[in-house]
CSV table of C-alpha atoms and ligand atoms in Angstrom, one decimal:
chain,number,residue,atom,x,y,z
A,1,MET,CA,-10.8,155.4,153.4
A,2,SER,CA,-9.2,158.8,153.2
A,3,SER,CA,-6.0,160.1,154.3
A,4,HIS,CA,-5.1,163.0,156.8
A,5,PRO,CA,-1.7,164.4,155.9
A,6,GLU,CA,-1.8,167.5,157.9
A,7,PHE,CA,-0.4,164.7,160.5
A,8,ASP,CA,1.6,163.1,158.6
A,9,THR,CA,4.8,163.0,161.5
A,10,SER,CA,8.1,163.4,161.5
A,11,ARG,CA,9.5,160.8,163.4
A,12,VAL,CA,7.5,157.9,161.1
A,13,PRO,CA,7.5,159.8,157.1
A,14,VAL,CA,4.4,158.7,155.3
A,15,ASP,CA,5.1,158.9,151.4
A,16,PRO,CA,1.8,161.1,150.1
A,17,GLU,CA,2.1,158.9,146.8
A,18,ARG,CA,2.2,155.4,148.5
A,19,PRO,CA,-0.1,154.7,151.2
A,20,PRO,CA,1.2,152.7,153.8
A,21,ARG,CA,1.3,148.9,153.7
A,22,VAL,CA,1.8,147.5,157.1
A,23,ARG,CA,1.7,144.1,158.1
A,24,ILE,CA,1.5,142.0,161.2
A,25,ALA,CA,3.6,138.1,160.9
A,26,PRO,CA,2.5,136.4,163.7
A,27,SER,CA,4.3,132.7,164.1
A,28,PRO,CA,1.2,129.8,164.8
A,29,THR,CA,3.5,128.0,168.1
A,30,GLY,CA,1.0,128.9,170.8
A,31,ASP,CA,-1.7,130.4,172.3
A,32,PRO,CA,-2.9,134.2,170.5
A,33,HIS,CA,-0.8,136.2,172.5
A,34,VAL,CA,-2.2,139.7,173.4
A,35,GLY,CA,1.0,141.5,172.5
A,36,THR,CA,-0.1,139.7,169.2
A,37,ALA,CA,-3.2,142.1,169.5
A,38,TYR,CA,-1.4,145.1,171.0
A,39,ILE,CA,1.3,144.9,168.3
A,40,ALA,CA,-1.8,144.6,164.8
A,41,LEU,CA,-3.7,147.8,166.5
A,42,PHE,CA,-0.8,150.1,166.1
A,43,ASN,CA,-0.2,148.3,162.9
A,44,LYS,CA,-3.8,149.2,161.6
A,45,VAL,CA,-4.4,152.6,163.1
A,46,PHE,CA,-1.7,153.9,161.6
A,47,ALA,CA,-2.2,151.3,157.5
A,48,GLU,CA,-5.8,153.0,157.9
A,49,ARG,CA,-4.6,156.7,159.2
A,50,HIS,CA,-3.3,157.6,156.2
A,51,GLY,CA,-5.4,155.3,153.9
A,52,GLY,CA,-3.2,152.1,154.0
A,53,THR,CA,-3.6,148.7,154.3
A,54,PHE,CA,-2.9,146.8,157.1
A,55,ILE,CA,-1.5,142.6,156.3
A,56,LEU,CA,-1.8,139.3,158.7
A,57,ARG,CA,0.7,137.1,157.0
A,58,ILE,CA,1.7,134.2,158.8
A,59,GLU,CA,5.8,132.5,159.6
A,60,ASP,CA,4.7,129.1,159.8
A,61,THR,CA,8.6,128.0,158.5
A,62,ASP,CA,9.3,126.3,162.3
A,63,GLN,CA,7.9,123.5,161.6
A,64,THR,CA,8.4,121.5,164.9
A,65,ARG,CA,6.1,124.5,166.3
A,66,SER,CA,3.5,126.1,163.9
A,67,THR,CA,0.0,124.1,163.7
A,68,PRO,CA,-3.1,124.3,162.5
A,69,GLU,CA,-4.7,124.9,165.6
A,70,SER,CA,-3.3,127.7,166.4
A,71,GLU,CA,-3.2,130.1,163.5
A,72,ALA,CA,-6.7,128.9,163.5
A,73,ALA,CA,-6.8,130.6,167.2
A,74,ILE,CA,-5.3,133.6,166.0
A,75,PHE,CA,-7.8,135.1,163.7
A,76,ARG,CA,-10.3,133.9,165.8
A,77,ALA,CA,-8.9,135.8,168.2
A,78,LEU,CA,-7.8,138.5,167.1
A,79,ARG,CA,-11.5,138.8,164.7
A,80,TRP,CA,-13.4,139.0,168.5
A,81,VAL,CA,-10.6,142.3,169.8
A,82,GLY,CA,-11.6,143.9,166.2
A,83,LEU,CA,-8.2,144.1,164.6
A,84,ASP,CA,-9.3,142.3,160.9
A,85,TRP,CA,-7.1,142.3,158.3
A,86,GLN,CA,-7.5,143.2,154.2
A,87,GLU,CA,-5.2,140.8,152.9
A,88,GLY,CA,-4.1,138.1,155.1
A,89,PRO,CA,-4.3,133.8,154.4
A,90,ASP,CA,-8.1,133.5,155.2
A,91,VAL,CA,-9.5,136.8,153.3
A,92,GLY,CA,-6.1,136.2,150.3
A,93,GLY,CA,-4.9,139.3,148.3
A,94,PRO,CA,-2.7,140.2,145.5
A,95,VAL,CA,0.7,139.5,146.7
A,96,GLY,CA,-0.9,136.0,148.5
A,97,PRO,CA,0.1,133.2,149.3
A,98,TYR,CA,0.3,134.6,152.7
A,99,ARG,CA,1.8,131.9,154.8
A,100,GLN,CA,5.2,131.5,154.6
A,101,SER,CA,5.1,127.5,154.2
A,102,GLU,CA,3.7,128.5,151.1
A,103,ARG,CA,5.9,130.2,149.9
A,104,LEU,CA,9.4,128.7,150.2
A,105,HIS,CA,10.0,128.4,146.6
A,106,LEU,CA,10.8,132.3,147.0
A,107,TYR,CA,13.6,131.9,150.3
A,108,ARG,CA,15.0,129.5,148.2
A,109,GLU,CA,15.5,131.5,144.8
A,110,HIS,CA,16.5,134.4,146.9
A,111,ALA,CA,19.2,132.3,148.7
A,112,GLU,CA,20.7,131.2,145.3
A,113,ARG,CA,20.6,135.3,144.2
A,114,LEU,CA,22.3,136.5,147.3
A,115,VAL,CA,25.4,133.3,146.5
A,116,ALA,CA,25.4,133.7,142.8
A,117,ALA,CA,25.7,137.8,144.0
A,118,GLY,CA,28.6,136.9,147.0
A,119,GLU,CA,26.7,138.0,148.9
A,120,ALA,CA,26.2,134.8,150.9
A,121,TYR,CA,27.6,131.5,150.8
A,122,ARG,CA,27.2,127.7,151.4
A,123,CYS,CA,28.6,126.6,154.6
A,124,PHE,CA,29.5,122.9,155.1
A,125,ALA,CA,30.0,123.0,158.2
A,126,THR,CA,28.6,119.5,160.3
A,127,PRO,CA,26.9,119.8,164.3
A,128,GLU,CA,30.1,118.0,165.4
A,129,GLU,CA,32.8,120.6,163.1
A,130,LEU,CA,29.8,123.0,164.9
A,131,GLU,CA,30.3,122.2,168.1
A,132,GLU,CA,33.5,121.9,168.2
A,133,MET,CA,34.2,125.2,167.0
A,134,ARG,CA,32.6,127.3,169.4
A,135,ARG,CA,34.0,125.8,172.0
A,136,THR,CA,37.5,126.4,170.7
A,137,GLN,CA,36.1,130.1,169.8
A,138,LYS,CA,35.2,130.5,173.1
A,139,GLU,CA,38.3,129.5,174.2
A,140,ARG,CA,40.0,132.2,172.4
A,141,GLY,CA,37.9,134.9,173.6
A,142,ALA,CA,35.8,134.9,170.0
A,143,LYS,CA,33.0,137.7,169.7
A,144,GLN,CA,31.0,134.4,167.2
A,145,PRO,CA,30.9,130.8,168.4
A,146,TYR,CA,31.3,130.6,164.2
A,147,ASP,CA,34.8,130.8,162.6
A,148,ARG,CA,33.8,131.8,158.9
A,149,ARG,CA,35.4,129.0,157.4
A,150,TYR,CA,33.8,128.2,154.5
A,151,ARG,CA,32.9,131.9,153.8
A,152,ASP,CA,35.8,132.2,151.3
A,153,LEU,CA,35.9,128.5,149.9
A,154,PRO,CA,37.3,128.3,146.6
A,155,ALA,CA,34.8,127.6,143.8
A,156,ALA,CA,36.0,124.3,142.2
A,157,GLU,CA,36.0,123.3,146.3
A,158,VAL,CA,32.3,123.8,147.2
A,159,ALA,CA,31.4,122.7,143.6
A,160,ARG,CA,33.0,119.0,145.0
A,161,LEU,CA,31.4,119.4,148.6
A,162,LEU,CA,27.9,119.9,146.6
A,163,ALA,CA,28.9,116.9,143.7
A,164,GLU,CA,29.4,114.7,146.9
A,165,GLY,CA,25.4,116.2,148.1
A,166,ARG,CA,27.4,117.5,151.2
A,167,PRO,CA,24.4,119.0,153.3
A,168,HIS,CA,24.8,122.5,153.2
A,169,VAL,CA,23.2,126.3,154.9
A,170,VAL,CA,23.3,128.9,153.0
A,171,ARG,CA,24.7,132.5,155.2
A,172,LEU,CA,24.4,135.5,155.1
A,173,LYS,CA,28.2,138.2,154.4
A,174,MET,CA,27.6,140.1,157.3
A,175,PRO,CA,31.1,143.1,157.1
A,176,LEU,CA,34.3,141.9,159.2
A,177,THR,CA,34.7,145.2,160.6
A,178,GLY,CA,33.3,148.8,160.9
A,179,GLN,CA,30.0,149.4,161.8
A,180,THR,CA,26.6,148.2,161.3
A,181,THR,CA,23.2,152.1,162.3
A,182,ILE,CA,20.3,151.4,161.2
A,183,HIS,CA,18.1,154.3,161.4
A,184,GLU,CA,14.5,153.2,164.3
A,185,ALA,CA,12.0,155.7,163.2
A,186,LEU,CA,11.0,156.6,167.1
A,187,ARG,CA,14.7,156.2,168.6
A,188,GLY,CA,16.4,157.1,165.8
A,189,GLU,CA,19.8,156.1,165.1
A,190,ILE,CA,21.1,152.9,166.5
A,191,THR,CA,25.2,151.6,166.1
A,192,PHE,CA,25.9,147.7,165.9
A,193,ASP,CA,29.8,147.1,166.1
A,194,ASN,CA,29.7,144.6,162.9
A,195,ASP,CA,32.5,142.8,164.5
A,196,GLN,CA,29.1,141.4,166.9
A,197,LEU,CA,26.8,140.3,163.8
A,198,ASP,CA,27.6,136.8,162.9
A,199,ASP,CA,26.9,135.2,159.3
A,200,GLN,CA,23.3,134.8,159.6
A,201,ILE,CA,22.1,131.3,158.6
A,202,LEU,CA,19.2,131.7,155.8
A,203,LEU,CA,18.6,129.2,154.2
A,204,LYS,CA,18.0,125.8,157.0
A,205,SER,CA,19.8,122.2,155.6
A,206,ASP,CA,16.4,120.9,154.7
A,207,GLY,CA,16.1,123.5,152.8
A,208,PHE,CA,13.6,126.4,154.8
A,209,PRO,CA,14.2,129.0,155.4
A,210,THR,CA,15.2,130.8,158.7
A,211,TYR,CA,13.4,133.5,160.2
A,212,HIS,CA,15.6,136.2,159.0
A,213,LEU,CA,15.9,135.8,154.8
A,214,ALA,CA,11.7,134.9,154.8
A,215,ASN,CA,10.7,138.0,157.0
A,216,VAL,CA,12.7,140.4,154.2
A,217,VAL,CA,11.9,138.7,151.4
A,218,ASP,CA,8.2,138.7,152.2
A,219,ASP,CA,8.3,142.6,153.5
A,220,ARG,CA,10.3,143.1,150.1
A,221,LEU,CA,7.7,141.3,148.4
A,222,MET,CA,4.3,142.6,149.9
A,223,GLY,CA,5.7,145.2,149.5
A,224,ILE,CA,5.6,146.3,153.3
A,225,THR,CA,6.4,150.3,153.6
A,226,HIS,CA,6.9,150.3,158.1
A,227,VAL,CA,8.1,147.9,159.5
A,228,ILE,CA,5.8,148.1,163.3
A,229,ARG,CA,6.8,145.7,165.4
A,230,ALA,CA,7.8,145.3,168.9
A,231,GLU,CA,10.7,145.8,170.7
A,232,GLU,CA,12.8,142.6,170.6
A,233,TRP,CA,13.8,142.9,166.7
A,234,ILE,CA,15.8,146.0,167.3
A,235,PRO,CA,19.0,143.7,167.8
A,236,SER,CA,18.0,141.5,164.7
A,237,THR,CA,16.8,145.2,162.3
A,238,PRO,CA,21.0,144.8,161.4
A,239,LYS,CA,20.8,141.5,159.9
A,240,HIS,CA,17.4,142.6,158.1
A,241,LEU,CA,19.4,146.0,156.9
A,242,ARG,CA,22.2,144.2,155.6
A,243,LEU,CA,19.7,141.9,153.5
A,244,TYR,CA,18.4,144.8,151.8
A,245,GLN,CA,21.4,146.3,151.0
A,246,ALA,CA,22.8,142.7,149.6
A,247,PHE,CA,19.3,142.5,147.7
A,248,GLY,CA,19.8,146.2,146.6
A,249,TRP,CA,16.2,147.6,147.6
A,250,GLU,CA,15.0,149.7,149.6
A,251,PRO,CA,14.3,149.1,153.3
A,252,PRO,CA,11.1,150.0,154.2
A,253,VAL,CA,10.8,152.8,157.6
A,254,PHE,CA,11.1,150.4,161.2
A,255,VAL,CA,8.7,151.8,164.0
A,256,HIS,CA,9.9,149.7,167.0
A,257,LEU,CA,7.2,149.6,170.2
A,258,PRO,CA,7.8,149.2,173.8
A,259,LEU,CA,7.7,145.8,175.2
A,260,LEU,CA,4.3,145.6,177.5
A,261,ARG,CA,6.0,144.8,181.1
A,262,ASN,CA,4.5,143.4,184.0
A,263,ASN,CA,3.2,145.3,187.3
A,264,ASP,CA,7.1,145.5,188.4
A,265,LYS,CA,8.5,146.3,185.2
A,266,THR,CA,9.8,142.9,183.9
A,267,LYS,CA,8.5,142.3,180.0
A,268,ILE,CA,4.8,140.7,180.3
A,269,SER,CA,4.8,136.6,181.3
A,270,LYS,CA,2.7,134.2,181.3
A,271,ARG,CA,4.1,133.1,184.7
A,272,LYS,CA,3.2,136.7,185.7
A,273,ASN,CA,-0.6,137.6,183.5
A,274,PRO,CA,-2.7,135.9,181.2
A,275,VAL,CA,-1.4,136.8,177.9
A,276,SER,CA,-3.5,134.6,176.1
A,277,LEU,CA,-6.4,136.6,174.7
A,278,GLU,CA,-9.0,134.2,174.8
A,279,TYR,CA,-8.3,133.9,178.5
A,280,TYR,CA,-9.5,137.8,178.3
A,281,GLN,CA,-12.4,137.0,176.5
A,282,ALA,CA,-13.4,134.0,178.9
A,283,ALA,CA,-12.9,135.7,181.6
A,284,GLY,CA,-15.4,138.6,180.8
A,285,ILE,CA,-13.5,141.5,179.2
A,286,LEU,CA,-15.1,143.1,175.8
A,287,PRO,CA,-13.1,143.7,173.1
A,288,GLU,CA,-13.9,147.9,172.9
A,289,ALA,CA,-12.1,147.3,176.4
A,290,LEU,CA,-9.4,145.8,175.7
A,291,VAL,CA,-8.4,147.9,172.3
A,292,ASN,CA,-8.4,151.4,174.6
A,293,PHE,CA,-6.4,148.9,177.2
A,294,LEU,CA,-4.0,148.4,174.6
A,295,GLY,CA,-3.7,151.6,173.0
A,296,ARG,CA,-2.8,153.0,176.2
A,297,MET,CA,0.1,151.1,176.2
A,298,GLY,CA,2.8,154.1,174.8
A,299,TRP,CA,0.6,155.8,173.4
A,300,SER,CA,-2.1,158.7,174.9
A,301,MET,CA,-4.2,161.0,173.1
A,302,PRO,CA,-4.1,164.3,173.5
A,303,ASP,CA,-6.2,165.6,176.2
A,304,GLU,CA,-4.7,161.6,177.9
A,305,ARG,CA,-7.7,161.5,178.7
A,306,GLU,CA,-7.6,157.4,179.3
A,307,LYS,CA,-11.2,156.2,177.7
A,308,PHE,CA,-10.9,155.9,174.1
A,309,THR,CA,-13.0,154.3,171.7
A,310,TYR,CA,-10.7,153.0,168.4
A,311,ALA,CA,-12.4,155.5,166.4
A,312,GLU,CA,-10.9,157.9,168.5
A,313,MET,CA,-7.7,156.8,168.6
A,314,LEU,CA,-7.6,156.5,164.7
A,315,GLU,CA,-9.0,160.5,164.6
A,316,HIS,CA,-5.8,160.8,167.1
A,317,PHE,CA,-3.7,159.3,166.1
A,318,THR,CA,0.2,160.0,165.3
A,319,PHE,CA,3.1,158.3,166.5
A,320,ASP,CA,4.6,160.6,168.0
A,321,ARG,CA,2.8,160.5,171.0
A,322,MET,CA,4.6,157.4,172.1
A,323,HIS,CA,5.9,157.1,174.5
A,324,LEU,CA,9.0,154.4,175.3
A,325,GLY,CA,9.2,153.5,178.6
A,326,GLY,CA,7.9,150.0,179.6
A,327,PRO,CA,4.0,150.3,179.9
A,328,ILE,CA,3.0,149.0,182.2
A,329,PHE,CA,0.1,146.1,181.6
A,330,ASP,CA,-2.0,146.4,185.0
A,331,LEU,CA,-4.9,144.2,185.3
A,332,ASP,CA,-6.7,146.5,187.3
A,333,LYS,CA,-7.1,149.1,185.4
A,334,LEU,CA,-8.5,146.8,182.2
A,335,ASP,CA,-10.8,146.1,184.2
A,336,TRP,CA,-11.5,149.8,185.7
A,337,LEU,CA,-12.3,150.8,181.8
A,338,ASN,CA,-14.5,147.0,181.1
A,339,GLY,CA,-16.6,148.8,184.1
A,340,LEU,CA,-17.1,152.2,182.5
A,341,TYR,CA,-17.7,150.3,179.7
A,342,LEU,CA,-20.1,147.6,180.2
A,343,ARG,CA,-22.4,149.9,182.3
A,344,GLU,CA,-22.9,151.9,179.4
A,345,LEU,CA,-24.5,149.6,177.8
A,346,ALA,CA,-28.3,149.0,177.4
A,347,PRO,CA,-29.8,146.6,179.1
A,348,ASP,CA,-31.0,144.6,175.2
A,349,ALA,CA,-26.9,145.4,174.1
A,350,LEU,CA,-25.8,144.1,177.8
A,351,LEU,CA,-28.1,140.7,177.1
A,352,ALA,CA,-26.4,140.1,173.6
A,353,ARG,CA,-23.2,140.5,175.0
A,354,LEU,CA,-23.7,137.9,177.3
A,355,ARG,CA,-25.6,135.8,174.9
A,356,ALA,CA,-22.3,135.9,173.3
A,357,TRP,CA,-20.1,135.4,175.8
A,358,LEU,CA,-20.7,131.9,177.6
A,359,LEU,CA,-24.0,132.3,177.9
A,360,SER,CA,-24.5,130.9,174.7
A,361,ASP,CA,-26.8,128.1,173.6
A,362,GLU,CA,-23.9,126.4,172.5
A,363,TYR,CA,-22.4,127.0,175.8
A,364,LEU,CA,-24.5,125.7,178.0
A,365,LEU,CA,-25.7,122.9,176.3
A,366,ARG,CA,-21.6,121.7,176.4
A,367,VAL,CA,-22.3,122.3,180.3
A,368,ILE,CA,-25.4,120.5,181.4
A,369,PRO,CA,-23.9,117.1,180.3
A,370,LEU,CA,-22.0,117.8,183.0
A,371,VAL,CA,-24.2,118.5,185.6
A,372,ARG,CA,-27.4,117.3,184.6
A,373,GLU,CA,-27.4,114.0,187.2
A,374,ARG,CA,-26.2,116.1,189.4
A,375,ILE,CA,-30.0,118.1,189.9
A,376,THR,CA,-33.0,117.9,191.4
A,377,ARG,CA,-34.7,121.5,190.7
A,378,LEU,CA,-33.7,123.8,188.5
A,379,SER,CA,-32.4,126.2,190.8
A,380,ASP,CA,-29.0,123.7,191.3
A,381,PHE,CA,-27.8,124.4,188.2
A,382,ILE,CA,-26.8,128.1,188.5
A,383,PRO,CA,-24.6,127.0,192.3
A,384,LYS,CA,-23.5,123.4,190.3
A,385,THR,CA,-22.0,124.9,187.3
A,386,ALA,CA,-21.2,128.4,189.2
A,387,TRP,CA,-17.2,127.6,188.3
A,388,LEU,CA,-17.6,127.0,184.6
A,389,PHE,CA,-18.6,131.1,185.0
A,390,GLY,CA,-16.9,133.2,187.2
A,391,GLU,CA,-13.6,132.9,189.0
A,392,PRO,CA,-13.8,131.1,192.0
A,393,THR,CA,-13.2,132.0,195.3
A,394,PRO,CA,-9.5,131.1,196.4
A,395,LEU,CA,-9.6,128.8,199.0
A,396,PRO,CA,-7.6,128.6,202.5
A,397,VAL,CA,-3.7,127.2,202.0
A,398,GLU,CA,-4.4,123.9,203.9
A,399,SER,CA,-7.3,122.5,201.8
A,400,TYR,CA,-5.2,122.5,198.7
A,401,LEU,CA,-2.7,120.2,200.2
A,402,PRO,CA,-3.5,116.2,199.8
A,403,LYS,CA,-2.6,114.4,202.9
A,404,GLY,CA,0.9,113.8,204.2
A,405,LYS,CA,2.1,116.8,201.1
A,406,THR,CA,3.4,119.4,202.6
A,407,ALA,CA,2.9,123.5,200.9
A,408,ALA,CA,6.4,122.9,199.3
A,409,GLU,CA,6.0,119.4,197.3
A,410,THR,CA,2.8,120.9,196.6
A,411,HIS,CA,3.6,124.2,195.0
A,412,GLU,CA,6.7,121.4,193.0
A,413,ALA,CA,3.1,119.4,191.7
A,414,LEU,CA,1.4,122.9,190.9
A,415,LEU,CA,4.6,123.7,189.0
A,416,ALA,CA,4.2,121.1,186.7
A,417,ILE,CA,0.8,121.2,186.0
A,418,ALA,CA,0.8,124.6,184.8
A,419,ASP,CA,3.7,123.5,182.1
A,420,LEU,CA,1.8,120.7,181.5
A,421,VAL,CA,-1.4,123.3,180.9
A,422,ASP,CA,1.3,126.0,178.4
A,423,LYS,CA,2.2,122.5,176.4
A,424,HIS,CA,-1.0,121.4,175.7
A,425,ALA,CA,-2.6,121.6,172.8
A,426,SER,CA,-6.2,119.5,171.8
A,427,TRP,CA,-7.8,120.4,175.3
A,428,GLN,CA,-9.7,117.5,175.1
A,429,ALA,CA,-11.0,115.4,178.5
A,430,ALA,CA,-9.5,111.8,176.9
A,431,PRO,CA,-5.8,113.4,176.1
A,432,LEU,CA,-5.7,115.0,179.2
A,433,GLU,CA,-6.6,112.5,181.5
A,434,ALA,CA,-3.7,110.8,179.3
A,435,ALA,CA,-1.4,113.3,180.2
A,436,PHE,CA,-1.7,113.8,183.9
A,437,ARG,CA,-1.8,110.2,183.8
A,438,ALA,CA,1.4,110.4,183.2
A,439,LEU,CA,2.0,113.3,184.9
A,440,CYS,CA,1.5,111.4,188.3
A,441,GLU,CA,3.9,108.6,186.7
A,442,THR,CA,6.4,111.8,186.6
A,443,LEU,CA,6.1,112.9,189.8
A,444,ALA,CA,5.6,109.5,192.2
A,445,TRP,CA,1.7,110.6,192.9
A,446,LYS,CA,-1.1,108.9,193.4
A,447,PRO,CA,-3.5,110.1,190.4
A,448,LYS,CA,-6.6,110.5,193.8
A,449,ASP,CA,-4.1,113.4,195.4
A,450,LEU,CA,-2.8,114.7,192.1
A,451,PHE,CA,-6.4,114.6,190.6
A,452,SER,CA,-7.4,116.8,194.0
A,453,VAL,CA,-4.7,119.9,193.1
A,454,VAL,CA,-6.1,120.2,190.2
A,455,ARG,CA,-10.2,119.6,190.4
A,456,LEU,CA,-9.1,122.4,193.5
A,457,VAL,CA,-7.9,124.9,191.1
A,458,ALA,CA,-9.8,124.5,188.2
A,459,THR,CA,-13.1,123.9,190.1
A,460,GLY,CA,-12.4,125.4,193.0
A,461,SER,CA,-14.4,122.4,194.9
A,462,GLY,CA,-13.7,118.9,196.3
A,463,ALA,CA,-17.3,117.2,194.4
A,464,ALA,CA,-17.2,119.2,191.0
A,465,PRO,CA,-18.7,116.5,187.7
A,466,PRO,CA,-15.4,113.9,186.3
A,467,LEU,CA,-12.5,116.8,186.1
A,468,PHE,CA,-11.5,116.0,182.5
A,469,ASP,CA,-14.6,116.5,181.7
A,470,SER,CA,-14.1,120.0,183.2
A,471,LEU,CA,-11.0,121.1,182.4
A,472,GLU,CA,-12.5,121.1,179.1
A,473,ALA,CA,-15.3,122.9,180.0
A,474,ILE,CA,-13.4,125.7,181.5
A,475,GLY,CA,-11.4,126.0,178.7
A,476,LYS,CA,-7.2,126.2,178.8
A,477,ALA,CA,-7.2,129.4,179.4
A,478,ARG,CA,-8.6,130.3,182.4
A,479,THR,CA,-7.3,126.6,183.6
A,480,GLN,CA,-4.0,128.1,182.7
A,481,ALA,CA,-4.7,131.7,185.2
A,482,ARG,CA,-6.3,129.4,187.7
A,483,VAL,CA,-3.4,127.2,188.1
A,484,ARG,CA,-0.8,130.4,188.0
A,485,GLN,CA,-2.6,132.0,190.9
A,486,ALA,CA,-2.3,128.6,193.1
A,487,LEU,CA,1.0,129.2,192.3
A,488,ALA,CA,0.8,132.0,194.3
A,489,LEU,CA,-1.0,131.5,196.8
A,490,VAL,CA,0.7,127.7,197.8
A,491,LYS,CA,4.5,129.2,198.8
A,492,PRO,CA,7.4,126.8,198.7
B,1,LIG,N1,7.3,136.3,163.5
B,1,LIG,C1,7.4,136.9,164.5
B,1,LIG,C2,6.7,136.8,165.6
B,1,LIG,O1,6.4,135.9,166.3
B,1,LIG,C3,7.7,138.6,163.6
B,1,LIG,C4,8.3,139.9,163.8
B,1,LIG,C5,8.0,140.9,163.1
B,1,LIG,O2,7.2,141.6,162.8
B,1,LIG,O3,8.9,140.9,162.0
B,1,LIG,O4,6.8,137.9,166.1
């Protein structure tokens, strides 16, 4: 890979002696998010532009929410988009392991180092004590819920509590007065009043690090030169800077990319747009169209052309053409681009894409058992399975309402269904059925009524094959999108 120093930008400096090492650091706590692909694209193209390295790190220190399925789905989805990495948990690399749960000893060691240096301290507050503190601090109009009462505990007292085996966390000592200024590469200096910053917990009482400690320690140990991440992390950056100072380390360059927005300018969310990469794959979006679309989120080509490949983006890439106004994640635009790419494919190439999509033997073999008993001619197969390949046409609102249920009641039920779908991890018929039956109890709806709503929404027909097998075949991401669409249709 060659570097292109002539394109080094003033806003995001690159040391010619030190090719960039950048990373994405997703938490494996849900479906692979389109925002992860957006951030990955800009990290990758920047690294490649300057002959650097793009790393994938898994931030799975939230043990209650992280799952191996989610991690596997992130790998799969990013590879589908074509955003592959040079170092990561699955491909290895010189500074691994690349999964935070395998690096816990490093965080503990580093927390201890800060305690020994007087930059951090042990806080023995119990949950009840913290609750009480929160209340009094609020009454007093204090800026922080934590009153720092363990910050200057005499050493002998700390030793006594430790000897007693009292559970404790490790907190960072933040300066109490003055200001912290971060240098943000695209925005310049951003100043925070220190009295707004709390003594951040670094290590929890179970010995697990918080995001802040693990993130900074890993960025340092992995030699990260540029932290390129979403705008929502700007408020964390002064804490990170403070950690770099406490360790005596040179901070990396910080670059925060603008948040993707829905058409109404609100932050992109699954309530308004599908956000799972799996949805876009199943919905028939081509990865190169998605990359093109994401490349236009805040960034433009020198000639402002809308259609460009990854290679073209790479050729012209500089953060100097990053615009900070919230880019709109406009699905009509994505469809338009996708159409352009589709029409460029020669018939045999298009056939290959169709086969790689849902017309694979593997998927057809999953579909066949669903309709085998319900067809008399081969030609029946197409109409009987159309809802598995394309989006069912929305029905008139009344058709979704079970007898005796109002639109408002059905809307409520759809909200609960959407929630169930969002939270359901193992997308398989039997556990899905159990979950939906439990939901009937909660909502006090007859299974027959609730299932008919789910069936109509998911398949567009009252006469589809067994419901939960059908949901399994549609997949979580598309079921989610169909439920959201029905929610917009069946208004209270
Ligand atoms: N684990 C964080 C996330 O889920 C990483 C943020 C960062 O890049 O520092 O996005």
